[in-house]
Short mmCIF file of C-alpha atoms in Angstrom, two decimals:
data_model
loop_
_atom_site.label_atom_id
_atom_site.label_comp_id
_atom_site.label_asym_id
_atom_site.label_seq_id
_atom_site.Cartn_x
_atom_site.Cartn_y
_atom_site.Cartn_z
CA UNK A 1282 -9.81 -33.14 16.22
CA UNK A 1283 -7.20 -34.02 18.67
CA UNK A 1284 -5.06 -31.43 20.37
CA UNK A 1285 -1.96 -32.11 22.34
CA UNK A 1286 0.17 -29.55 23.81
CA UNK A 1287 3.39 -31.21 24.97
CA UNK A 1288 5.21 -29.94 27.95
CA UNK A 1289 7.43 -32.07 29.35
CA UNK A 1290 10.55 -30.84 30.74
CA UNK A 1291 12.22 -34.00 30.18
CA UNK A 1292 12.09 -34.13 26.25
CA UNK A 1293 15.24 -33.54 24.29
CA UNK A 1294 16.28 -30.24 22.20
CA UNK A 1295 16.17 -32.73 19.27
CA UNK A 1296 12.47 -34.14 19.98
CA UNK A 1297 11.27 -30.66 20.63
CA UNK A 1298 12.59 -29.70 17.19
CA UNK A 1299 11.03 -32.06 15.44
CA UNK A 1300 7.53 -31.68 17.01
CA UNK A 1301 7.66 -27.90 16.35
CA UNK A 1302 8.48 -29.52 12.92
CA UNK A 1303 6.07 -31.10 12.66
CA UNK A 1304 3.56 -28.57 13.91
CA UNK A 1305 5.17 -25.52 11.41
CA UNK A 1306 4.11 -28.02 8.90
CA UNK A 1307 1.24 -29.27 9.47
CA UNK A 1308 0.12 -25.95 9.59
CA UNK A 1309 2.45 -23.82 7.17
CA UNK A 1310 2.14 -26.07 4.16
CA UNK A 1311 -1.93 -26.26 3.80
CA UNK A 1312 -2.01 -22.38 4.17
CA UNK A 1313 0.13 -21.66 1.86
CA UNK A 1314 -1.63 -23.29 -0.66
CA UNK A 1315 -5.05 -21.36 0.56
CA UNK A 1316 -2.95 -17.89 0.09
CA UNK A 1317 -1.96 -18.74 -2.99
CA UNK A 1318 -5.50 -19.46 -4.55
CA UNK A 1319 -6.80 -16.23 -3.11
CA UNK A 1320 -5.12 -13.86 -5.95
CA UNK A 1321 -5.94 -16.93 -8.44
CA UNK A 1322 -9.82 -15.48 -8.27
CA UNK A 1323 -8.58 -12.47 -9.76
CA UNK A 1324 -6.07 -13.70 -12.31
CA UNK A 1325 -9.21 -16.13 -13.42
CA UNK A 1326 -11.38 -12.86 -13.78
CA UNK A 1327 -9.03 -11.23 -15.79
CA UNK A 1328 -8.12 -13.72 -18.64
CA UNK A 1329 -11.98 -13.93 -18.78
CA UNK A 1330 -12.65 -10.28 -18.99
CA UNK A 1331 -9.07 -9.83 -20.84
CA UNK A 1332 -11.25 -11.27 -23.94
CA UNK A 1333 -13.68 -9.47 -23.84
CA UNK A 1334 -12.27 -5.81 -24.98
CA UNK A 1335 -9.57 -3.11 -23.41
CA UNK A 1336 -11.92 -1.08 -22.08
CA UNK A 1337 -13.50 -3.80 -20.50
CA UNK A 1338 -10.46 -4.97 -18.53
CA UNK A 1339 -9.32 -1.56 -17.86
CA UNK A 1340 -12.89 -1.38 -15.53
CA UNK A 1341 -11.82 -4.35 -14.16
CA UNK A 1342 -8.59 -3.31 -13.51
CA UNK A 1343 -10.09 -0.43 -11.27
CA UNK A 1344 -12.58 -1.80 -10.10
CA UNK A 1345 -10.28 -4.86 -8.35
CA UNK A 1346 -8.18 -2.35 -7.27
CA UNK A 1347 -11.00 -0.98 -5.56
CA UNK A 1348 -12.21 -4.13 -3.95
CA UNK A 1349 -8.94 -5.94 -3.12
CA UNK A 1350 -8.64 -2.42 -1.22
CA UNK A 1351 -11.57 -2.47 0.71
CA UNK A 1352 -11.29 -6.04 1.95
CA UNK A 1353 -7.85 -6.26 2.89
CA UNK A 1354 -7.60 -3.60 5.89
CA UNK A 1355 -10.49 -5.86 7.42
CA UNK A 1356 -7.48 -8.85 7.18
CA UNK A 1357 -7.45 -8.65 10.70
CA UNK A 1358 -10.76 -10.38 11.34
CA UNK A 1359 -8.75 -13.22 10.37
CA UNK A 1360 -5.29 -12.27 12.50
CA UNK A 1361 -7.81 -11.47 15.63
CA UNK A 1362 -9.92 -14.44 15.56
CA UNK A 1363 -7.22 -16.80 15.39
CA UNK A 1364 -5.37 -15.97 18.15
CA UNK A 1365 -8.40 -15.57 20.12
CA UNK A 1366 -9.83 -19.05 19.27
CA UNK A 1367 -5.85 -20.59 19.61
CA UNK A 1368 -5.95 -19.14 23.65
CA UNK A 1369 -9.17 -20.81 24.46
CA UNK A 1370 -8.40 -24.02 22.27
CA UNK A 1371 -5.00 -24.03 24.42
CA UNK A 1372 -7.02 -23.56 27.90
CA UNK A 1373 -8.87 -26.52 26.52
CA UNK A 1374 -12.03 -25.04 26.31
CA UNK A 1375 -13.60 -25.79 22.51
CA UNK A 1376 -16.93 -24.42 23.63
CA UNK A 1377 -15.58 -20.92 24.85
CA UNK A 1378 -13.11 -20.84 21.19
CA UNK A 1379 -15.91 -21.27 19.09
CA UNK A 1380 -18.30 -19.00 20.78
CA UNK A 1381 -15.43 -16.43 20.15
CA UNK A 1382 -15.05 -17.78 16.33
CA UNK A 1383 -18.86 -16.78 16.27
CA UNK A 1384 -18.59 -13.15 17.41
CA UNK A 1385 -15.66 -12.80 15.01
CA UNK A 1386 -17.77 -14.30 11.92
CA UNK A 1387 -20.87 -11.72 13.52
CA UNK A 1388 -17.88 -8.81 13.56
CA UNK A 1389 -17.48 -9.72 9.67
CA UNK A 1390 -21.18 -9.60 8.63
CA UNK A 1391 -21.53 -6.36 10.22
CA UNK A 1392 -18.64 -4.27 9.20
CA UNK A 1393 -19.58 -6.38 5.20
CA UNK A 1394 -22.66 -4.85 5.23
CA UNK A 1395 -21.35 -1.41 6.45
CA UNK A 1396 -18.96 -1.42 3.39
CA UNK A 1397 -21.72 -2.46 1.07
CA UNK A 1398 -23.91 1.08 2.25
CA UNK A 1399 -20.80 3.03 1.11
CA UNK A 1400 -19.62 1.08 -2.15
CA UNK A 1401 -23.09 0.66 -3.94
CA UNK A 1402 -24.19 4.05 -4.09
CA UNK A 1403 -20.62 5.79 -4.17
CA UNK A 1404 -19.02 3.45 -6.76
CA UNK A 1405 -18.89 6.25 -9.77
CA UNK A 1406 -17.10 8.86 -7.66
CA UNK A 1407 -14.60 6.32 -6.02
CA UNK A 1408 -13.78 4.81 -10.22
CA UNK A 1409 -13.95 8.50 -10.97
CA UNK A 1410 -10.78 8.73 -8.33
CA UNK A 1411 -8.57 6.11 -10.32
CA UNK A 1412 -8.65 8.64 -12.99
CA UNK A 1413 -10.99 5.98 -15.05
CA UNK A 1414 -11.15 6.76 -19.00
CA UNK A 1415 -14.85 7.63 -19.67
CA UNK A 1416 -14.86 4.24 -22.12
CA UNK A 1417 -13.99 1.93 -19.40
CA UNK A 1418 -15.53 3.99 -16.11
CA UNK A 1419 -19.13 2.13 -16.97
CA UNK A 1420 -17.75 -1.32 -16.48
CA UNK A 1421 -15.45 -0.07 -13.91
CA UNK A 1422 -18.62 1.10 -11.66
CA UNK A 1423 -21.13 -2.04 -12.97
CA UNK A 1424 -17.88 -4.07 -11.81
CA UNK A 1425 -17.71 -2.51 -8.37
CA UNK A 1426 -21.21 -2.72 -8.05
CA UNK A 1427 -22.01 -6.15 -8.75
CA UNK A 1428 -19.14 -7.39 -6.60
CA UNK A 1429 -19.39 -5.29 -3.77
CA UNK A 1430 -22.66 -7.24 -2.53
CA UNK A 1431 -19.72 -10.40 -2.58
CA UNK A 1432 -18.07 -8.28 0.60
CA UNK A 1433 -19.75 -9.68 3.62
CA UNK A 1434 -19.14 -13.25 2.24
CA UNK A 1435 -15.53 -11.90 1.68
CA UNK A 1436 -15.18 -11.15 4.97
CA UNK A 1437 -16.91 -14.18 6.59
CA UNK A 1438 -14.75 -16.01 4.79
CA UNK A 1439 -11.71 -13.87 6.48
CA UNK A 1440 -13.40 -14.35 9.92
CA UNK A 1441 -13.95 -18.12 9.33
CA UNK A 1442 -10.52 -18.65 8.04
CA UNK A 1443 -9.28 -17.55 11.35
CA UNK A 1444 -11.65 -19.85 13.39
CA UNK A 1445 -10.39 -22.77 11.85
CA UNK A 1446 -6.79 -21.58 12.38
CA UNK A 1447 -7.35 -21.13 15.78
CA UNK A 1448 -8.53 -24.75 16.00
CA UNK A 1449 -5.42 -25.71 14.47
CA UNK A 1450 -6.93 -26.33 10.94
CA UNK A 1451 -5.58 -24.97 8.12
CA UNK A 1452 -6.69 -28.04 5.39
CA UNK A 1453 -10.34 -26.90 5.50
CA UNK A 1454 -9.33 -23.03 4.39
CA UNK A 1455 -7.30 -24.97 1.32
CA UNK A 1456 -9.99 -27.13 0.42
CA UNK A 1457 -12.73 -24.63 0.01
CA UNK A 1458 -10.24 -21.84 -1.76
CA UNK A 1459 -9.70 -24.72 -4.45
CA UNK A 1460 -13.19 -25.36 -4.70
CA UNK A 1461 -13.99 -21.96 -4.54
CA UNK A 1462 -11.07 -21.19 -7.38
CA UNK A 1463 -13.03 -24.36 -9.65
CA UNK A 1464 -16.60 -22.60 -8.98
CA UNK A 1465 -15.21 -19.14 -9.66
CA UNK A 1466 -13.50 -20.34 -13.41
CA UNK A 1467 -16.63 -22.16 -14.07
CA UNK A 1468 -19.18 -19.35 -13.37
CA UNK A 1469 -16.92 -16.84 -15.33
CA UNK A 1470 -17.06 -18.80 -18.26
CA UNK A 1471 -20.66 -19.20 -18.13
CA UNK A 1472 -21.98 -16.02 -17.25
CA UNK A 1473 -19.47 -13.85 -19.50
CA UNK A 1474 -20.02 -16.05 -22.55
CA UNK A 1475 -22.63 -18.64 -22.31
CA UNK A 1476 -25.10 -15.94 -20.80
CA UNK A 1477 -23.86 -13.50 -22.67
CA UNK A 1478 -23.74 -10.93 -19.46
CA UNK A 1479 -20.50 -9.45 -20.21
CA UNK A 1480 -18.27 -7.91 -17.72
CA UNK A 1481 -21.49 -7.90 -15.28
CA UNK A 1482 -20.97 -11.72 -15.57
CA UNK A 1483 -17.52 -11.98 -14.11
CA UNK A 1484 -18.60 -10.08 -11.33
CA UNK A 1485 -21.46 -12.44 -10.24
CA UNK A 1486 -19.83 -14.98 -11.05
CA UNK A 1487 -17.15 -13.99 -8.16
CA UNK A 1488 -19.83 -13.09 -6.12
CA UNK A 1489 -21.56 -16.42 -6.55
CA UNK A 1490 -18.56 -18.57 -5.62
CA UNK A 1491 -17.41 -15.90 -2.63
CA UNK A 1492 -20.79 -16.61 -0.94
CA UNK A 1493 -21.03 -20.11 -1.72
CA UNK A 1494 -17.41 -20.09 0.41
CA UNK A 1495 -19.04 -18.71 2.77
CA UNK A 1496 -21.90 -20.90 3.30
CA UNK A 1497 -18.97 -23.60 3.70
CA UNK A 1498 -17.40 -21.96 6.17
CA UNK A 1499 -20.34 -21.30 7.82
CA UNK A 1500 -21.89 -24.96 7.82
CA UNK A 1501 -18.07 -26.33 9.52
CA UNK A 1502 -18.48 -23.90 12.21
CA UNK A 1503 -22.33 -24.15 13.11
CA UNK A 1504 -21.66 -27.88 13.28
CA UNK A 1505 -18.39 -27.66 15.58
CA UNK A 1506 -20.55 -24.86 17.79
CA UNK A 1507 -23.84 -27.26 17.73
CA UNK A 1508 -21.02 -30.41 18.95
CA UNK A 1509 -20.11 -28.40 21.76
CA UNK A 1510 -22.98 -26.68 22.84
CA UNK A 1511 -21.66 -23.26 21.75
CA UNK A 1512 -24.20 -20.33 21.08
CA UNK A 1513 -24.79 -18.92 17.29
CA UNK A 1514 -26.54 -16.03 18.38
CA UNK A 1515 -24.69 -12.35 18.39
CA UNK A 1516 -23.34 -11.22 21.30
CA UNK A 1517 -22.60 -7.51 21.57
CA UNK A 1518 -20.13 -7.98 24.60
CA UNK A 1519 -18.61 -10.49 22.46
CA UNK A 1520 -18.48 -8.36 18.99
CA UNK A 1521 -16.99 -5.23 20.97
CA UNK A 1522 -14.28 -7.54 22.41
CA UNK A 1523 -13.61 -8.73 18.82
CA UNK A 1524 -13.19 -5.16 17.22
CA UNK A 1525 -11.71 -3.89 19.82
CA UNK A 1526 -9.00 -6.47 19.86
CA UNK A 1527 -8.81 -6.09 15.45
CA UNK A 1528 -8.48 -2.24 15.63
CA UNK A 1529 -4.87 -2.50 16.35
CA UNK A 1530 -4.54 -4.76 13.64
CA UNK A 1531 -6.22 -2.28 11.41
CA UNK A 1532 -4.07 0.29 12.78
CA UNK A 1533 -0.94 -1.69 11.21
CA UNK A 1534 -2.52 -3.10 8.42
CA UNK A 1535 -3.31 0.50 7.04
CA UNK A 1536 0.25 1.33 7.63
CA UNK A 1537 1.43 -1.36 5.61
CA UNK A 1538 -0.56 -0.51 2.77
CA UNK A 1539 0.58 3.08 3.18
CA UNK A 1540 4.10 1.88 2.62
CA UNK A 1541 2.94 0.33 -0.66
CA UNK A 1542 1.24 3.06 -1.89
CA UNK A 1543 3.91 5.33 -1.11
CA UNK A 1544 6.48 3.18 -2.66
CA UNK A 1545 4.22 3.19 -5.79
CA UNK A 1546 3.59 7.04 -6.33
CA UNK A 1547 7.50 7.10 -5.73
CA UNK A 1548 8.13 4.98 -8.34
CA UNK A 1549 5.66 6.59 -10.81
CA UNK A 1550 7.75 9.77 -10.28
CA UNK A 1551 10.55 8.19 -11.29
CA UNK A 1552 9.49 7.83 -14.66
CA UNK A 1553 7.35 5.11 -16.65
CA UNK A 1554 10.51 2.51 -16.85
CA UNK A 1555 10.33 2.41 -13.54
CA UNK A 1556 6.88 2.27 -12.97
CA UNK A 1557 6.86 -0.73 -15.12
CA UNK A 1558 9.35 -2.51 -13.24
CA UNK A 1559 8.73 -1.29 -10.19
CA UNK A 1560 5.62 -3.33 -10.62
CA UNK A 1561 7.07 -6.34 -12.04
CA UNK A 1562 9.30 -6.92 -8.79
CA UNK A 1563 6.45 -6.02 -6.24
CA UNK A 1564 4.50 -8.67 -7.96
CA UNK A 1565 6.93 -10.93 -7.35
CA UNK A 1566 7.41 -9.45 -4.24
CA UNK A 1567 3.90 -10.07 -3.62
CA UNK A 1568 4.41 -13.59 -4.58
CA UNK A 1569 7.54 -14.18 -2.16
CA UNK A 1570 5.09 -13.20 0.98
CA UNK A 1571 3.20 -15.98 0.70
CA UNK A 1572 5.54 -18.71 1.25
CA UNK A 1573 6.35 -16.29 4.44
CA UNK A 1574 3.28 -15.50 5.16
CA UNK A 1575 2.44 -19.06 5.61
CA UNK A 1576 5.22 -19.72 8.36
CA UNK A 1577 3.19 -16.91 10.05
CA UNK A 1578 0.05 -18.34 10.09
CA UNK A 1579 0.91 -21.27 11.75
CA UNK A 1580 2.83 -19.07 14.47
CA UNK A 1581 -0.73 -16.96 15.13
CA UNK A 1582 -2.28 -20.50 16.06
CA UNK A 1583 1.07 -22.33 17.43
CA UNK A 1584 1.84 -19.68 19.83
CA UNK A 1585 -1.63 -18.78 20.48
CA UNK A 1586 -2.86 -22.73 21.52
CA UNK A 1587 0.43 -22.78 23.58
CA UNK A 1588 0.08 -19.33 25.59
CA UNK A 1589 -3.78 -20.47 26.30
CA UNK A 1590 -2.43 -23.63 27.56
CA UNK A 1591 -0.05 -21.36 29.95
CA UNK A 1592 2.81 -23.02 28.52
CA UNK A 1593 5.49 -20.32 28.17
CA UNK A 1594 8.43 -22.36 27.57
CA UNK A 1595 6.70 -23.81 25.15
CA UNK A 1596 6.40 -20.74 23.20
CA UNK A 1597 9.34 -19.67 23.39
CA UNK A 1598 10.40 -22.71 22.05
CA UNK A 1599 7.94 -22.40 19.49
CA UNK A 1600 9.13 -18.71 18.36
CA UNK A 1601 12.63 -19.47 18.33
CA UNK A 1602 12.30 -22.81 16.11
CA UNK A 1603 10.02 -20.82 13.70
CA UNK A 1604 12.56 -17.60 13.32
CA UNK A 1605 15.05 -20.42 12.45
CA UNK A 1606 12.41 -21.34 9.41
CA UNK A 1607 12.07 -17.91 8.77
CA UNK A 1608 16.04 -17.00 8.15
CA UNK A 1609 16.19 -20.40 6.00
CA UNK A 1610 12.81 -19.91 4.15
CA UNK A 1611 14.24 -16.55 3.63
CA UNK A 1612 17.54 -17.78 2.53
CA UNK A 1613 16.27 -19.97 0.14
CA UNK A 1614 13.95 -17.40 -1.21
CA UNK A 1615 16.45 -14.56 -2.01
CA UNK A 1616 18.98 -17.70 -3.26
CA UNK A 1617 16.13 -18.42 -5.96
CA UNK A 1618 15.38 -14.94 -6.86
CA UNK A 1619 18.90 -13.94 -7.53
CA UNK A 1620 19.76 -16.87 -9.76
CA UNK A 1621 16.48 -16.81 -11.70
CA UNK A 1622 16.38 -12.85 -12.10
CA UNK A 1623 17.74 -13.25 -15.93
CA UNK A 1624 15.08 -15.12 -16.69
CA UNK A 1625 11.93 -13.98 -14.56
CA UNK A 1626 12.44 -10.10 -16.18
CA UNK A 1627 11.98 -10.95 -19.60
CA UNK A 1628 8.51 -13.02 -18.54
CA UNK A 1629 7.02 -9.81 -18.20
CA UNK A 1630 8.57 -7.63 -20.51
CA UNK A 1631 10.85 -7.30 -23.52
CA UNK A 1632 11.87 -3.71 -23.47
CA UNK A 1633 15.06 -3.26 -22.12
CA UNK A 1634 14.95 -0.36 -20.57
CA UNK A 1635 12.58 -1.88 -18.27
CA UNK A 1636 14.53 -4.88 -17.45
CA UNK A 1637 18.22 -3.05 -16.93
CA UNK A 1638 15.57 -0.69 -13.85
CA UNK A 1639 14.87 -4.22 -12.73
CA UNK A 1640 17.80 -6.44 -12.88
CA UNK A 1641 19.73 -4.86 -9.93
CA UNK A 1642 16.46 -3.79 -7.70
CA UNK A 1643 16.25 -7.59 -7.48
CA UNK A 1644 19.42 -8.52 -6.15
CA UNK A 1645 18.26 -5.92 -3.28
CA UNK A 1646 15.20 -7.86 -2.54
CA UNK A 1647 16.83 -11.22 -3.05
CA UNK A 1648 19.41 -9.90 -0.20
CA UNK A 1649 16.01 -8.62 1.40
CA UNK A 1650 14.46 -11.95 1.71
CA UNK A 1651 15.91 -13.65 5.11
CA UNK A 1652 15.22 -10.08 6.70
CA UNK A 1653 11.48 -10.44 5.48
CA UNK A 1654 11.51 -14.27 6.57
CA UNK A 1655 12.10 -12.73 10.39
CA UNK A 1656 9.53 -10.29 9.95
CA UNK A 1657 6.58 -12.48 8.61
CA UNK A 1658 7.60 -15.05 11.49
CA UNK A 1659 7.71 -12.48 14.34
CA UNK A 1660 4.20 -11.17 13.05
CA UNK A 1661 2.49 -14.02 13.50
CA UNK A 1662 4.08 -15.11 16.48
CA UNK A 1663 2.89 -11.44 18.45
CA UNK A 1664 -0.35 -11.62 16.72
CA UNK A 1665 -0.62 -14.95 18.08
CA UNK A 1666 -0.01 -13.72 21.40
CA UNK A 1667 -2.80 -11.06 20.86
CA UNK A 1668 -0.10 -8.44 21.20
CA UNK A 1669 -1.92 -6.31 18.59
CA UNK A 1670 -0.91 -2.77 20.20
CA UNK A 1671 2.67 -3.25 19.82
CA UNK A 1672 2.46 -4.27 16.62
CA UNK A 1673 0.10 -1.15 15.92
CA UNK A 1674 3.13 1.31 17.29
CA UNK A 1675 5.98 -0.48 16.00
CA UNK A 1676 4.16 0.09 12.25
CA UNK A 1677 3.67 3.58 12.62
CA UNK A 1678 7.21 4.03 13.81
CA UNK A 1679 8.16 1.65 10.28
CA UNK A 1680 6.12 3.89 8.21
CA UNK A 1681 7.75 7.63 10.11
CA UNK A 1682 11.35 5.83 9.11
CA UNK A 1683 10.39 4.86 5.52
CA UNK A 1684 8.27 7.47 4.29
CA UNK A 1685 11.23 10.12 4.43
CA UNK A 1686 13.81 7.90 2.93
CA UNK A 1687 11.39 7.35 0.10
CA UNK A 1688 10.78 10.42 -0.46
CA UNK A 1689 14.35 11.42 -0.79
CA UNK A 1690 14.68 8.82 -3.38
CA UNK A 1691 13.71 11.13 -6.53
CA UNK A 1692 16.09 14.16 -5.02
CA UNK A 1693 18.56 12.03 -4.35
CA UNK A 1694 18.96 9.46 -7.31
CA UNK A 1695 19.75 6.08 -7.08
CA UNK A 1696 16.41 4.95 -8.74
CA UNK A 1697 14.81 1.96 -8.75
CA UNK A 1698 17.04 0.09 -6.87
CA UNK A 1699 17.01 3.23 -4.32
CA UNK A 1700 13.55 2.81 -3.77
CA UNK A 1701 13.52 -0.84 -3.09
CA UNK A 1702 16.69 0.16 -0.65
CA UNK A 1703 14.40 1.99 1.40
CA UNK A 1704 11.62 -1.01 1.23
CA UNK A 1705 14.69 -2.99 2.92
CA UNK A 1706 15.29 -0.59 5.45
CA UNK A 1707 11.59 -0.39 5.70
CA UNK A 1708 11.66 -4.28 6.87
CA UNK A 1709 14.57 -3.57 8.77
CA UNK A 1710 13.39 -1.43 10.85
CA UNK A 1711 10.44 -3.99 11.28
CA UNK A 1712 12.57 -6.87 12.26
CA UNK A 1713 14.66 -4.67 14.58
CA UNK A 1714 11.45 -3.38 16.96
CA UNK A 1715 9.81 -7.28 16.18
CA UNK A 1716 12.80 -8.70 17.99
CA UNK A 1717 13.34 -6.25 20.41
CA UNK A 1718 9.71 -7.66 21.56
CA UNK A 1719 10.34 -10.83 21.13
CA UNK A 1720 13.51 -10.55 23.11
CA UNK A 1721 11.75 -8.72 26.16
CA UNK A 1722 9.31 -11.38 26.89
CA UNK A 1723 6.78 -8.87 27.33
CA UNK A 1724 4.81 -10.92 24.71
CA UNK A 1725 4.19 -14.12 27.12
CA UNK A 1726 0.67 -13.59 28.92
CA UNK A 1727 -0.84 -17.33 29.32
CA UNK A 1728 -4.30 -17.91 30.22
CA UNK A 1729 -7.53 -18.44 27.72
CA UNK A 1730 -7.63 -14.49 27.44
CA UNK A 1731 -4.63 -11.39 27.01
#
């Protein structure tokens, strides 16, 4: 792998655009394709376990819930690690970037099997929760059983992903999701129906192809650490640095998912039209984020590789070139949305009640969209630059401003579309303390560590 951080002062606003260009590409386009084969694991086990009874896939449905729960506030092992390994890859130091890779994967095997103590043995109580019919609880909790030994695997895989993003690869992560994705269909198939295992099937069928992920990640970076003569072994200095510098993360991870939930039990009390498309449009929502999401990654290791190389200039240039994606990824987004909103509705459902709740909430996210394209951008670009506490704060202070003007939305009326108002302001209010930040400089600290 060859890495070249370009600095000369001499190069032209129209070269330097293109090489960030290039880089936002090279980068943005191979993640997004990962990201998108992630939720593909679960659509797979549901058309499997859709087959084979309701109560069935009503255990799934909680259980996944469950799981996709559990895994997802430990994201940041993934956020973390890259912009650790991007510093030391910058400072040219491969040997130093994977050793930090490793105490990120050792972070992931830890906290996996801390989450595996609690699952196992409290799976009935946390199905019992969800509310769980007594017909589908049982394959709700064999479910969340089964899978939950897939969790450290899950979140190797999360720690690994954001190794190889730190060393500016983001091909490898799509290559073994679309294996992984094959595997996963395959093993459904064959467990459900060929071994005639039922619902327990699916799950180790997931849990199969999640370790077997794994074991590819693992094998890329043992051989990169044996190349360079990094240690494999744990380091407890090393782990500590590596939670304490993904606790932030946490921090604004939870509060994201907060905002969800929030907007969700708001929704619910709005009556079961709403509900209904309430879900429809965070689903596409959901969907949207991805494309964003994928600018962001390649911020966390653009700005990260640049900072460690103590190129500020370049990083600004960097940030300011990928906002510019943002707004016009963003654009193009909310463009789509609006014009194909008559005909994504009815996709999902044929009452009309539904779809006249959901028509005009998505011209507010469509009008949402270049907001949200400055948001995911700025993200990665401060997570890159291991700016993790700001990002904690500026979350809670998102969540304080959206949780009341939620709340208002039942006294007040306005519905739907109300609700997905406030998720606008919500981003708002996100972009506004995300450039603020950006705008201070206060994110630039060069050297191989914050």
């Amino acid at each position: 792998m060859r890495l070249v951080v370009m600095t000369q002062a001499s190069a032209t606003p129209r070269a330097t655009r293109r090489r960030h260009d290039r880089e936002i590409i090279t980068l943005a386009v191979p993640a997004f394709g990962a990201l998108v084969a992630e939720p593909l694991f679960l659509m797979v086990d549901t058309a499997v376990v859709g087959h084979l009874g309701t109560a069935q896939l009503a255990g799934l449905g909680v259980a996944s819930a469950l799981l996709v729960t559990a895994v997802s506030v430990f994201v940041f092992l993934a956020y973390a690690t890259t912009a650790a390994v991007a510093r030391r890859v910058g400072a040219g130091d491969l040997r130093a970037a994977i050793r930090q890779g490793m105490d990120g994967i050792w972070l992931a095997l830890l906290l996996g099997a801390a989450v595996v103590a609690v699952v196992i043995p409290a799976a009935p109580g946390l199905v019992a929760l969800f509310g769980s019919s007594d017909t589908a609880a049982p394959y709700a909790t064999t479910y969340l059983r089964i899978s939950a030994l897939g969790i450290p695997a899950m979140l190797v895989v999360l720690a690994a992903t954001g190794v190889l993003r730190g060393l500016q690869d983001t091909k490898t992560p799509l290559y073994v999701a679309v294996v992984g994705f094959i595997a996963n269909g395959a093993l459904n198939a064959g467990l459900v129906y060929g071994a005639g295992l039922g619902i327990a099937g699916s799950a180790w069928g997931t849990v199969i192809a999640q370790v077997g992920m794994a074991g590819a990640y693992l094998w890329v970076v043992i051989r990169g650490a044996r190349r360079h003569g990094a240690p494999l072994r744990p380091d407890a200095a090393g782990i500590r640095a590596s939670a304490q510098a993904g606790a932030p993360l946490l921090v604004r991870t939870l509060s994201l998912r907060a905002v969800l939930m929030i907007a969700t039990a708001v929704a619910a009390r709005l009556g079961d039209e709403d509900i209904a498309a309430h879900q429809i449009i965070l689903s596409l929502w959901s969907l949207l984020a991805f494309a964003l999401d994928a600018i962001a990654i390649a911020g966390q290791a653009i700005i990260g590789r640049y900072l460690g190389a103590g190129d500020a200039r370049g990083a600004r240039e960097a940030c300011r070139r990928m906002v510019q994606w943002g707004i016009a990824t963003g654009a193009v987004l909310g463009l789509l949305v609006f014009l194909a909103r008559p005909v994504f509705i009815p996709l999902f459902t044929d009452d009309p009640t539904v779809q006249e709740a959901a028509l005009p909430a998505l011209i507010v996210v469509a009008l949402g969209q270049p907001i949200s394209g400055i948001v995911f951008v700025l993200d990665g670009v401060l997570m890159g630059a291991g700016d993790g506490p700001y990002l904690a704060r500026a979350m809670l202070l998102t969540l304080a401003v959206f949780v009341p003007a939620a709340l208002l939305v039942p006294t007040f009326g306005g519905g739907l579309t109300a609700l997905w108002g406030a998720m606008t302001l919500m981003m708002a209010t996100r972009m506004l303390t995300l450039w603020l930040r950006s705008r201070s400089g206060l994110w630039i600290v060069t050297g191989a560590t914050r």
